[in-house]
Coordinates of C-alpha atoms in Angstrom, one line a residue:
Chain B
M1 CA 0.0 0.0 0.0
S2 CA 1.7 3.2 -1.1
V3 CA 1.4 6.1 1.3
Y4 CA 1.4 9.7 0.4
G5 CA 3.1 12.1 2.6
P6 CA 6.1 12.1 4.9
V7 CA 7.3 9.2 7.0
V8 CA 6.6 9.7 10.7
K9 CA 9.5 8.7 13.0
I10 CA 8.5 8.5 16.6
H11 CA 10.7 8.4 19.6
P12 CA 9.6 6.1 22.5
V13 CA 9.5 9.0 24.9
V14 CA 6.5 10.4 23.1
L15 CA 4.6 7.1 23.3
A16 CA 5.5 6.7 27.0
S17 CA 4.2 10.3 27.6
I18 CA 1.0 9.7 25.9
G19 CA 0.4 6.5 27.8
D20 CA 1.1 8.3 31.1
S21 CA -1.2 11.1 30.3
Y22 CA -4.0 8.6 29.4
E23 CA -3.5 7.0 32.8
R24 CA -3.9 10.3 34.5
R25 CA -6.9 11.7 32.6
N26 CA -9.8 13.3 34.3
E27 CA -12.8 11.4 35.5
G28 CA -15.3 11.0 32.6
A29 CA -13.0 11.8 29.9
S30 CA -12.6 9.1 27.4
R31 CA -9.7 10.3 25.6
V32 CA -6.7 12.7 26.0
I33 CA -5.3 15.0 23.4
G34 CA -2.0 16.9 23.3
T35 CA 0.5 18.6 21.1
L36 CA 3.5 16.9 19.4
L37 CA 6.7 18.6 19.1
G38 CA 9.6 17.7 16.8
T39 CA 11.4 18.5 13.6
V40 CA 10.3 18.5 10.0
D41 CA 12.5 17.1 7.2
K42 CA 11.9 17.0 3.5
H43 CA 10.6 13.5 3.6
S44 CA 10.0 12.8 7.2
V45 CA 8.7 14.3 10.4
E46 CA 10.5 13.3 13.6
V47 CA 8.4 13.5 16.7
T48 CA 10.6 13.9 19.8
N49 CA 8.4 15.4 22.5
C50 CA 4.8 16.0 23.5
F51 CA 2.7 17.3 26.2
S52 CA -1.0 16.9 26.9
V53 CA -3.5 19.7 26.7
P54 CA -6.7 19.7 28.9
H55 CA -9.8 19.6 26.9
N56 CA -13.5 18.9 27.3
E57 CA -15.5 16.8 25.0
S58 CA -19.2 16.2 24.9
E59 CA -21.7 15.0 22.3
D60 CA -21.9 18.2 20.3
E61 CA -19.0 20.4 21.2
V62 CA -15.4 20.3 22.1
A63 CA -13.3 22.8 24.0
V64 CA -9.5 22.9 24.0
D65 CA -7.5 25.1 26.3
M66 CA -5.5 26.9 23.7
E67 CA -3.9 29.3 26.2
F68 CA -2.5 26.3 28.0
A69 CA -1.1 24.9 24.8
K70 CA 0.6 28.2 23.8
N71 CA 2.1 28.5 27.3
M72 CA 3.4 25.0 27.4
Y73 CA 4.9 25.4 24.0
E74 CA 6.7 28.5 25.1
L75 CA 8.1 26.8 28.1
H76 CA 9.3 23.8 26.1
K77 CA 10.8 26.1 23.5
R78 CA 13.1 27.6 26.2
V79 CA 14.6 24.3 26.8
S80 CA 14.9 22.9 23.3
P81 CA 14.6 25.8 20.8
S82 CA 14.8 23.5 17.8
E83 CA 11.4 21.8 18.4
V84 CA 8.4 23.0 16.6
I85 CA 4.8 21.9 16.7
V86 CA 4.4 19.2 14.2
G87 CA 0.9 18.0 15.0
W88 CA -1.1 16.5 17.7
Y89 CA -2.2 13.2 19.2
A90 CA -5.3 11.6 20.6
T91 CA -5.8 8.4 22.4
G92 CA -8.6 6.3 21.1
F93 CA -9.4 4.0 18.2
E94 CA -11.3 6.1 15.7
I95 CA -11.2 9.7 14.3
T96 CA -14.2 11.6 15.3
E97 CA -15.8 14.8 13.9
H98 CA -14.3 16.7 16.8
S99 CA -10.9 15.6 15.7
V100 CA -11.5 17.6 12.4
L101 CA -12.1 20.7 14.4
I102 CA -9.0 20.2 16.6
H103 CA -7.0 19.4 13.4
E104 CA -8.0 22.7 12.0
Y105 CA -6.8 24.5 15.0
Y106 CA -3.5 22.8 14.7
S107 CA -3.2 23.6 11.0
R108 CA -3.0 27.2 12.1
E109 CA 0.0 26.4 14.2
A110 CA 1.9 24.3 11.9
T111 CA 2.0 23.5 8.2
N112 CA 0.5 20.3 7.4
P113 CA 0.2 18.9 10.9
I114 CA 0.1 15.1 11.4
H115 CA -2.4 13.5 13.6
L116 CA -1.3 10.5 15.7
T117 CA -3.7 8.1 17.4
M118 CA -2.8 5.6 19.9
D119 CA -5.4 3.1 21.2
C120 CA -4.8 3.0 24.9
A121 CA -7.9 1.1 25.6
L122 CA -6.6 -1.8 23.5
Q123 CA -10.0 -2.2 21.8
S124 CA -8.5 -4.6 19.1
G125 CA -6.0 -6.2 21.4
K126 CA -3.2 -4.0 20.1
M127 CA -2.1 -0.5 20.5
N128 CA -2.6 0.5 17.0
I129 CA -0.3 3.5 16.7
R130 CA -1.2 5.3 13.6
A131 CA -0.4 8.6 12.0
Y132 CA -2.5 10.6 9.6
V133 CA -2.3 13.7 7.5
S134 CA -5.4 15.6 6.4
A135 CA -6.2 16.2 2.9
P136 CA -9.3 18.1 1.6
M137 CA -11.7 16.3 -0.5
G138 CA -15.0 16.7 -2.0
V139 CA -16.5 18.2 -5.0
P140 CA -15.3 21.8 -5.6
G141 CA -18.0 24.3 -5.0
K142 CA -20.1 22.0 -2.9
T143 CA -19.4 20.7 0.7
V144 CA -15.7 20.2 1.2
G145 CA -14.7 17.6 3.6
V146 CA -11.5 16.4 5.1
M147 CA -9.9 13.0 4.7
F148 CA -7.3 11.6 6.9
T149 CA -4.8 9.6 4.9
P150 CA -2.6 7.3 6.9
L151 CA 1.2 7.6 6.9
S152 CA 3.8 5.0 7.6
V153 CA 5.1 5.0 11.2
K154 CA 8.6 4.0 12.1
Y155 CA 10.3 4.1 15.5
K156 CA 13.5 5.9 15.8
Y157 CA 15.9 5.7 18.7
Y158 CA 19.0 7.4 19.8
D159 CA 21.6 4.9 20.8
T160 CA 21.3 5.7 24.4
E161 CA 17.4 5.6 24.1
R162 CA 17.7 2.1 22.7
I163 CA 19.8 1.0 25.7
G164 CA 17.2 2.7 28.1
V165 CA 14.4 1.0 26.4
E166 CA 16.1 -2.3 26.6
L167 CA 16.3 -1.9 30.3
L168 CA 12.7 -1.0 30.5
Q169 CA 11.8 -4.2 28.5
R170 CA 12.9 -6.2 31.4
T171 CA 9.9 -4.9 33.5
R172 CA 7.6 -6.8 31.2
D173 CA 8.5 -10.2 32.6
A174 CA 8.8 -9.3 36.3
P175 CA 5.5 -10.1 38.2
N176 CA 5.2 -6.8 39.9
A177 CA 6.4 -4.9 36.8
S178 CA 9.7 -3.7 38.4
S179 CA 13.3 -4.4 38.0
G180 CA 16.6 -3.1 39.5
L181 CA 19.7 -1.9 37.6
T182 CA 22.2 -4.7 37.2
S183 CA 25.9 -4.9 38.0
D184 CA 28.6 -4.9 35.5
L185 CA 29.5 -8.5 34.8
C186 CA 25.9 -9.5 34.6
Q187 CA 25.3 -7.1 31.8
V188 CA 28.2 -8.5 29.8
G189 CA 26.7 -12.0 30.4
K190 CA 23.3 -10.9 29.2
A191 CA 24.7 -9.3 26.1
A192 CA 26.6 -12.4 25.3
S193 CA 23.6 -14.6 25.7
R194 CA 21.7 -12.3 23.4
V195 CA 24.3 -12.8 20.7
Q196 CA 24.2 -16.6 21.5
D197 CA 20.4 -16.6 20.8
M198 CA 20.9 -14.8 17.5
L199 CA 23.5 -17.3 16.5
A200 CA 21.2 -20.1 17.4
T201 CA 18.5 -18.7 15.2
V202 CA 20.9 -18.4 12.3
L203 CA 22.1 -22.0 12.9
T204 CA 18.6 -23.4 12.8
Y205 CA 17.9 -21.6 9.5
I206 CA 21.1 -23.0 8.0
E207 CA 20.3 -26.6 9.1
D208 CA 16.9 -26.2 7.7
V209 CA 18.3 -25.2 4.3
L210 CA 20.9 -27.9 4.3
S211 CA 18.3 -30.6 5.0
G212 CA 16.2 -29.2 2.3
K213 CA 13.3 -28.1 4.6
Q214 CA 13.6 -24.5 3.4
G215 CA 14.6 -23.0 0.2
A216 CA 18.0 -21.3 0.1
D217 CA 17.9 -17.5 -0.2
N218 CA 20.8 -16.0 -2.0
S219 CA 20.9 -12.7 -0.2
V220 CA 20.8 -14.4 3.1
G221 CA 23.7 -16.6 2.0
R222 CA 25.7 -13.6 1.0
Y223 CA 25.1 -12.0 4.5
L224 CA 26.3 -15.3 6.0
M225 CA 29.4 -15.2 4.0
D226 CA 30.1 -11.7 5.1
L227 CA 29.6 -12.7 8.7
V228 CA 32.0 -15.6 8.5
N229 CA 34.6 -13.5 6.8
K230 CA 34.4 -10.8 9.4
V231 CA 35.9 -13.0 12.1
P232 CA 39.5 -12.0 11.8
K233 CA 42.1 -14.7 11.2
I234 CA 44.8 -13.9 13.7
S235 CA 47.6 -16.4 14.4
A236 CA 47.6 -17.8 17.9
E237 CA 50.8 -16.1 19.1
D238 CA 49.7 -12.7 17.9
F239 CA 46.4 -13.1 19.5
E240 CA 48.1 -14.2 22.8
T241 CA 50.4 -11.2 22.8
M242 CA 47.5 -8.8 22.1
L243 CA 45.3 -10.4 24.8
N244 CA 48.0 -10.4 27.3
S245 CA 48.9 -6.7 26.8
N246 CA 45.4 -5.7 27.0
I247 CA 44.9 -7.8 30.2
N248 CA 48.0 -6.3 31.6
D249 CA 46.8 -2.7 30.9
L250 CA 43.5 -3.4 32.6
L251 CA 45.1 -5.0 35.6
M252 CA 47.6 -2.2 36.0
V253 CA 44.8 0.4 35.9
T254 CA 42.8 -1.6 38.5
Y255 CA 45.9 -1.7 40.7
L256 CA 46.5 2.0 40.4
A257 CA 42.8 2.7 41.1
N258 CA 42.9 0.6 44.2
L259 CA 46.2 2.3 45.2
T260 CA 44.7 5.7 44.9
Q261 CA 41.6 4.8 46.9
A262 CA 43.9 3.4 49.7
Q263 CA 46.0 6.5 49.6
I264 CA 43.0 8.9 50.1
A265 CA 41.5 6.8 52.8
L266 CA 44.9 6.9 54.6
N267 CA 45.1 10.6 54.1
E268 CA 41.6 11.0 55.6
K269 CA 42.6 9.0 58.7
I270 CA 45.7 10.9 59.3
V271 CA 44.1 14.3 59.0
V272 CA 41.3 13.4 61.3
L273 CA 43.8 12.3 64.0
Chain K
M1 CA 47.6 -16.8 36.7
A2 CA 47.0 -16.3 40.4
S3 CA 46.9 -12.5 40.0
R4 CA 44.4 -12.7 37.3
K5 CA 42.0 -14.8 39.4
E6 CA 42.4 -12.4 42.3
S7 CA 41.4 -9.4 40.4
M8 CA 38.4 -11.2 39.1
S9 CA 37.0 -11.5 42.6
T10 CA 37.6 -7.9 43.6
P11 CA 35.2 -6.4 41.0
T12 CA 32.3 -8.0 42.8
A13 CA 33.3 -6.1 46.0
P14 CA 32.8 -2.6 44.7
M15 CA 29.1 -3.1 44.2
A16 CA 28.6 -3.8 47.9
S17 CA 30.8 -1.0 49.1
T18 CA 29.0 1.8 47.2
S19 CA 26.0 1.3 49.4
S20 CA 28.2 2.1 52.4
G21 CA 27.7 -1.2 54.0
A22 CA 25.3 -0.2 56.8
T23 CA 21.6 0.2 56.3
L24 CA 20.5 3.7 55.4
D25 CA 18.9 5.5 58.3
S26 CA 17.4 8.2 56.2
P27 CA 13.6 8.5 55.4
V28 CA 14.1 7.2 51.9
K29 CA 15.3 3.6 51.5
Q30 CA 14.4 3.0 47.9
I31 CA 13.7 5.0 44.8
Q32 CA 11.1 3.9 42.3
I33 CA 11.3 5.5 38.9
E34 CA 8.9 5.2 36.1
G35 CA 10.2 4.3 32.6
L36 CA 9.0 7.7 31.3
V37 CA 11.4 9.6 33.6
V38 CA 14.3 7.5 32.3
L39 CA 13.4 8.1 28.7
K40 CA 12.9 11.8 29.3
M41 CA 16.3 12.2 30.8
I42 CA 18.0 10.3 28.1
K43 CA 16.3 12.5 25.5
H44 CA 17.2 15.7 27.3
Y45 CA 20.9 14.9 27.4
Q46 CA 20.9 13.6 23.9
E47 CA 19.3 16.8 22.4
E48 CA 20.7 19.6 24.6
G49 CA 23.9 18.6 26.3
Q50 CA 26.9 17.9 24.1
G51 CA 30.4 17.8 25.4
T52 CA 31.2 18.8 28.9
E53 CA 28.0 20.7 29.6
V54 CA 25.7 19.4 32.2
V55 CA 22.0 19.3 31.7
Q56 CA 19.7 19.5 34.7
G57 CA 16.1 19.1 35.5
V58 CA 13.5 18.8 38.2
L59 CA 12.0 15.5 39.3
L60 CA 8.3 15.3 40.3
G61 CA 6.7 12.6 42.3
L62 CA 5.6 11.6 45.7
V63 CA 6.7 9.8 48.9
V64 CA 5.0 6.5 49.8
E65 CA 6.0 5.1 53.1
D66 CA 9.8 4.7 52.7
R67 CA 9.9 4.8 49.0
L68 CA 10.4 7.8 46.8
E69 CA 8.3 7.4 43.7
I70 CA 9.4 9.6 40.8
T71 CA 6.7 9.8 38.3
N72 CA 7.7 12.7 36.0
C73 CA 10.3 15.2 35.3
F74 CA 11.0 18.3 33.2
P75 CA 14.2 19.8 32.0
F76 CA 15.7 23.2 32.9
P77 CA 16.9 25.5 30.2
Q78 CA 20.6 26.2 30.0
H79 CA 22.0 29.3 31.6
T80 CA 22.4 31.5 28.6
E81 CA 20.9 34.7 29.6
D82 CA 22.1 37.1 32.3
D83 CA 18.8 37.2 34.2
A84 CA 18.8 33.4 34.5
D85 CA 17.8 33.4 38.2
F86 CA 14.5 35.1 37.9
D87 CA 13.8 33.2 34.8
E88 CA 14.4 29.9 36.5
V89 CA 11.9 30.4 39.4
Q90 CA 9.3 31.7 37.1
Y91 CA 9.8 28.8 34.6
Q92 CA 9.6 26.3 37.3
M93 CA 6.4 27.8 38.8
E94 CA 4.8 28.0 35.3
M95 CA 5.7 24.4 34.5
M96 CA 4.4 23.1 37.8
R97 CA 1.2 25.0 37.5
S98 CA 0.6 23.7 33.9
L99 CA 1.4 20.2 34.9
R100 CA -1.1 20.3 37.7
H101 CA -3.8 21.0 35.1
V102 CA -3.2 17.6 33.5
N103 CA -3.0 15.7 36.7
I104 CA 0.7 15.2 36.8
D105 CA 2.2 15.0 40.3
H106 CA 3.5 18.4 40.9
L107 CA 5.4 17.8 44.1
H108 CA 9.0 18.6 43.9
V109 CA 11.0 15.6 45.0
G110 CA 14.5 16.2 43.6
W111 CA 16.6 17.0 40.7
Y112 CA 18.7 15.3 38.1
Q113 CA 22.0 16.1 36.4
S114 CA 24.1 14.5 33.8
T115 CA 27.7 14.0 34.4
Y116 CA 30.9 13.9 32.3
Y117 CA 32.8 10.7 33.0
G118 CA 31.6 10.7 36.5
S119 CA 32.8 14.1 37.7
F120 CA 29.9 15.4 39.6
V121 CA 31.2 15.7 43.2
S122 CA 31.6 19.5 43.3
R123 CA 30.7 22.4 45.5
A124 CA 27.8 23.4 43.3
L125 CA 26.2 20.0 43.6
L126 CA 26.6 20.0 47.4
D127 CA 25.0 23.4 47.7
S128 CA 22.1 22.5 45.4
Q129 CA 21.5 19.3 47.1
F130 CA 21.7 20.9 50.5
S131 CA 19.1 23.4 49.8
Y132 CA 16.8 20.9 48.3
Q133 CA 17.2 18.5 51.2
H134 CA 16.8 21.3 53.6
A135 CA 13.5 22.3 52.1
I136 CA 12.3 18.8 51.3
E137 CA 13.6 16.1 53.5
E138 CA 13.4 13.2 51.1
S139 CA 14.8 14.8 48.0
V140 CA 17.5 13.0 46.0
V141 CA 19.8 14.0 43.1
L142 CA 19.8 11.5 40.3
I143 CA 23.1 11.3 38.4
Y144 CA 22.8 10.1 34.8
D145 CA 26.0 9.2 33.0
P146 CA 25.4 9.3 29.3
I147 CA 28.9 8.1 28.3
K148 CA 28.7 5.0 30.3
T149 CA 25.2 4.5 29.1
A150 CA 26.3 4.8 25.5
Q151 CA 28.7 1.9 26.2
G152 CA 25.9 -0.5 26.8
S153 CA 24.2 -0.2 30.1
L154 CA 22.0 2.5 31.7
S155 CA 24.0 4.2 34.4
L156 CA 21.7 6.0 36.8
K157 CA 22.5 6.6 40.5
A158 CA 20.6 8.4 43.2
Y159 CA 22.4 10.2 46.0
R160 CA 21.5 12.0 49.2
L161 CA 23.5 13.9 51.6
T162 CA 24.2 12.0 55.0
P163 CA 22.6 13.5 58.1
K164 CA 26.1 14.3 59.3
L165 CA 27.0 16.3 56.3
M166 CA 23.6 18.1 56.6
E167 CA 24.5 19.2 60.1
I168 CA 27.8 20.6 58.9
C169 CA 26.2 22.5 56.0
K170 CA 23.6 23.9 58.3
E171 CA 26.3 25.3 60.7
K172 CA 28.4 26.5 57.7
D173 CA 31.3 25.4 59.6
F174 CA 33.7 24.0 57.0
S175 CA 36.9 24.4 59.1
A176 CA 39.1 21.6 59.9
E177 CA 38.0 21.4 63.6
G178 CA 34.3 21.3 62.6
L179 CA 34.9 18.4 60.2
K180 CA 37.1 16.6 62.7
K181 CA 34.5 16.8 65.3
A182 CA 31.9 15.3 63.1
M183 CA 34.3 12.6 61.9
I184 CA 33.4 12.9 58.4
G185 CA 35.4 11.1 55.7
F186 CA 34.8 11.3 52.1
E187 CA 32.9 8.0 52.3
H188 CA 30.3 9.6 54.6
M189 CA 29.4 12.5 52.4
F190 CA 26.9 11.0 50.0
E191 CA 24.8 7.9 50.5
E192 CA 23.5 6.0 47.5
V193 CA 19.9 5.0 47.4
P194 CA 19.0 1.8 45.4
I195 CA 16.9 2.4 42.4
V196 CA 14.0 0.2 41.0
I197 CA 12.4 0.9 37.7
K198 CA 8.6 0.3 37.7
N199 CA 6.4 0.5 34.7
S200 CA 2.6 0.7 34.7
H201 CA 0.8 -2.1 32.8
L202 CA -0.1 0.1 29.9
I203 CA 3.6 1.0 29.4
N204 CA 4.4 -2.7 29.5
V205 CA 2.0 -3.2 26.7
L206 CA 3.7 -0.4 24.9
M207 CA 7.1 -2.1 25.3
W208 CA 5.8 -5.3 23.8
E209 CA 4.5 -3.3 20.8
L210 CA 7.8 -1.4 20.3
E211 CA 9.7 -4.7 20.4
E212 CA 7.6 -6.2 17.7
K213 CA 7.7 -3.2 15.4
S214 CA 11.1 -1.8 15.7
T215 CA 14.2 -3.1 13.9
V216 CA 16.8 -5.1 15.8
A217 CA 19.6 -3.1 17.1
D218 CA 22.6 -3.2 14.9
K219 CA 25.1 -1.9 17.3
H220 CA 26.0 -4.0 20.3
E221 CA 28.0 -1.5 22.2
L222 CA 28.3 -3.5 25.3
L223 CA 30.4 -6.2 23.6
N224 CA 32.8 -3.7 22.2
L225 CA 36.4 -4.7 23.0
S226 CA 38.0 -1.3 22.5
S227 CA 38.7 0.3 25.9
S228 CA 41.7 2.6 25.5
N229 CA 39.7 5.7 24.6
H230 CA 37.4 5.6 27.6
L231 CA 40.2 4.6 29.9
E232 CA 42.4 7.4 28.6
K233 CA 39.8 10.1 29.3
S234 CA 38.9 8.7 32.7
L235 CA 42.6 8.4 33.8
Q236 CA 43.2 11.9 32.6
L237 CA 40.5 13.3 34.8
L238 CA 41.7 11.2 37.7
M239 CA 45.2 12.7 37.3
D240 CA 43.9 16.2 37.3
R241 CA 42.1 15.5 40.5
V242 CA 45.0 13.9 42.1
D243 CA 47.1 16.9 41.2
D244 CA 44.6 19.1 42.9
M245 CA 44.6 16.9 45.9
S246 CA 48.4 16.9 46.1
Q247 CA 48.3 20.8 45.9
D248 CA 45.9 20.8 48.8
I249 CA 48.0 18.5 50.8
V250 CA 51.1 20.6 50.2
K251 CA 49.0 23.7 51.4
Y252 CA 48.0 21.8 54.4
N253 CA 51.5 20.7 55.2
T254 CA 52.9 24.2 55.0
Y255 CA 50.1 25.3 57.2
S256 CA 50.9 22.7 59.9
R257 CA 54.6 23.5 59.6
N258 CA 53.8 27.2 60.0
L259 CA 51.7 26.5 63.0
S260 CA 54.4 24.4 64.7
K261 CA 57.0 27.0 63.9
Q262 CA 54.8 29.6 65.4
Q263 CA 54.3 27.5 68.5
Q264 CA 58.0 27.2 68.9
Q265 CA 58.4 31.0 68.5
K266 CA 55.8 31.6 71.2
H267 CA 57.4 29.2 73.4
Q268 CA 60.9 30.8 73.0
Y269 CA 59.4 34.3 73.5
T270 CA 57.7 33.3 76.8
Q271 CA 60.9 31.7 77.9
R272 CA 62.9 34.7 77.2
R273 CA 60.4 36.8 78.9
Q274 CA 60.5 34.8 82.0
Q275 CA 64.3 34.8 82.0
E276 CA 64.4 38.6 81.6
N277 CA 61.8 39.0 84.4
A278 CA 63.9 36.8 86.6
Q279 CA 67.0 38.8 85.9
R280 CA 65.2 42.0 86.5
Q281 CA 64.0 40.8 89.8
T282 CA 67.3 39.9 90.9
R283 CA 68.5 43.4 89.9
G284 CA 65.5 44.9 91.7
E285 CA 63.8 46.4 88.7
P286 CA 60.1 46.1 88.0
P287 CA 59.3 43.3 85.7
L288 CA 58.3 44.0 82.2
P289 CA 54.5 43.9 81.6
E290 CA 53.2 40.7 80.3
E291 CA 52.3 41.3 76.7
D292 CA 49.5 39.7 74.9
I293 CA 51.2 36.9 73.0
S294 CA 48.3 36.1 70.9
K295 CA 48.3 39.6 69.4
M296 CA 51.9 39.4 68.5
F297 CA 51.8 36.0 66.9
K298 CA 48.8 35.8 64.8
P299 CA 47.9 32.2 64.1
P300 CA 48.0 31.2 60.5
Q301 CA 44.7 30.6 58.6
P302 CA 43.9 26.9 58.4
P303 CA 43.1 25.9 54.9
P304 CA 39.5 25.0 54.2
R305 CA 39.0 21.3 54.4
M306 CA 35.8 21.1 52.6
D307 CA 37.4 21.2 49.1
T308 CA 39.8 18.6 50.0
L309 CA 36.9 16.4 51.1
L310 CA 35.2 16.9 47.8
I311 CA 38.2 16.1 45.8
A312 CA 38.7 13.0 47.8
G313 CA 35.1 12.0 47.2
Q314 CA 35.6 12.7 43.4
I315 CA 38.8 10.7 43.3
N316 CA 37.0 7.8 45.0
N317 CA 34.2 8.0 42.5
Y318 CA 36.6 8.0 39.5
C319 CA 38.4 5.0 40.9
Q320 CA 35.2 3.2 41.3
N321 CA 34.1 3.8 37.7
V322 CA 37.5 2.8 36.4
K323 CA 37.4 -0.4 38.3
E324 CA 33.9 -1.2 37.1
F325 CA 35.0 -0.5 33.5
T326 CA 38.1 -2.7 33.8
S327 CA 36.2 -5.6 35.3
Q328 CA 33.7 -5.6 32.4
N329 CA 36.5 -5.4 29.9
L330 CA 38.4 -8.3 31.5
G331 CA 35.2 -10.3 31.1
K332 CA 34.9 -9.4 27.5
L333 CA 38.6 -10.2 26.8
F334 CA 38.2 -13.7 28.3
L335 CA 35.1 -14.2 26.1
A336 CA 37.2 -13.3 23.1
E337 CA 40.0 -15.7 24.2
A338 CA 37.5 -18.5 24.5
L339 CA 36.1 -17.8 21.1
Q340 CA 39.5 -17.7 19.5
G341 CA 40.5 -20.8 21.3
H342 CA 37.6 -22.6 19.6
N343 CA 38.6 -21.3 16.1
S344 CA 42.2 -22.3 16.2

């Protein structure tokens, strides 16, 4: 399905923020809306921040606190001056008529705003994060309507964000949804086991292909060849010397660090005497 | 071979010693952070703080029994204008008022700061944390280390000032005697509070979705074998601090030498006086008036001990970080050795 319009790249901060404001919504409100901030590129819109805006919605009318939205935007701008309003979000599954009105307001703030929906009530069992852009439609001269065309959504992470998200993923499995931060060697162990899992997947695929259960794919085969060739062929002695010198460096640094710590501890004791 | 095995067992010890052994007797025993706060802090540093600048922000949340729950945060703008002070207070007030409208906890419970290679033990931090802790008893400062995080694992620590240090800051008595009285060493300045990350169930669902939809990470920084760059920088900072420390020690030594020299001079003077007086008495003349000795020999100023304490704490921190780093790298090197052994 070809999509018209920019690709929307969302950072996980935005989604977590939307989820949090949904949980904190007022009594009786069925959905939450807010502004999306970010940067616009030629072919993509990157959404990096958001804040929720209080609004009242009833059957026939909708009221959005625009003053609040303006104020919040000013405050946010002081911290990150490069972020602009790129659109707005709403929790919920469908796009209602009220959304059209709100979208009109946002088109005044930003050129071609995007509308993001996130289904926090999990009506279809999934979160259904979707983005839309509005396009006018209708017969010219007669009633003109607005059509929301969907855009493709991708998730973009900074490197450090990815590491943070990986840590947060661990709370999924814990029974009380919490986890502590791990110590150093545990982390190396975990990373190694992750690589091991990946290798196991690749191995099962290869075995399937060899035994004929699965057809061979040339591109995958080329990747595999790259992978095997990447392991450097070093002679055993060279490797020994490299390894030993590295280990010696690290041991020396550890020794020096311990020495320094002992020194300042001694210094403290002597001064206090 | 024996030395290698020994150093493998020491890395496990540092984790226990950072929590200062004994149980914390402060009102906050644990910190519970929501995933949202973590993500926001990461984003703030990534976008606004490059190089050695620190980024700061405010933590919002509430206190539940002996846990401090941090549920949201917002960043502070950098100090670029001259009238930054007034701006800050106003900015903070406006932010908190606006957040209250959307039902976000607007109680101030602490602040966060990013750090460059672990160098955060400074006078500024001490002062800020003291004013926070004075106003709000349970406040903490979260230190986020982005460089360590970029190497593969989130580095987030929570610190509070020990009650002893709070006392001293209250009296503003930073002299050597004051610190000696309170028996404060650099280990008793800050206490670390354990952190737990808690996500609501909705956020957990979000995590599942993200994992499904996002591409697999193509960078496994944690298993990176190169260590010299990071080590160089850390050691450079450590050396600078040790230089500062040695300067301080030299100052202290000159001070104590001056002091003892002065004592000697005083002693000699009083002795001479007594001798003269005794002589004059034998000759029948009136004795010389006793002069005020203290006015003649002004005691030298003792150097301030607080900075030395801070430097010592900072050095300790650097050493801790270096040790953690080397222990991780040793593990990785052994992994590489095992792999290579299989190949050949």
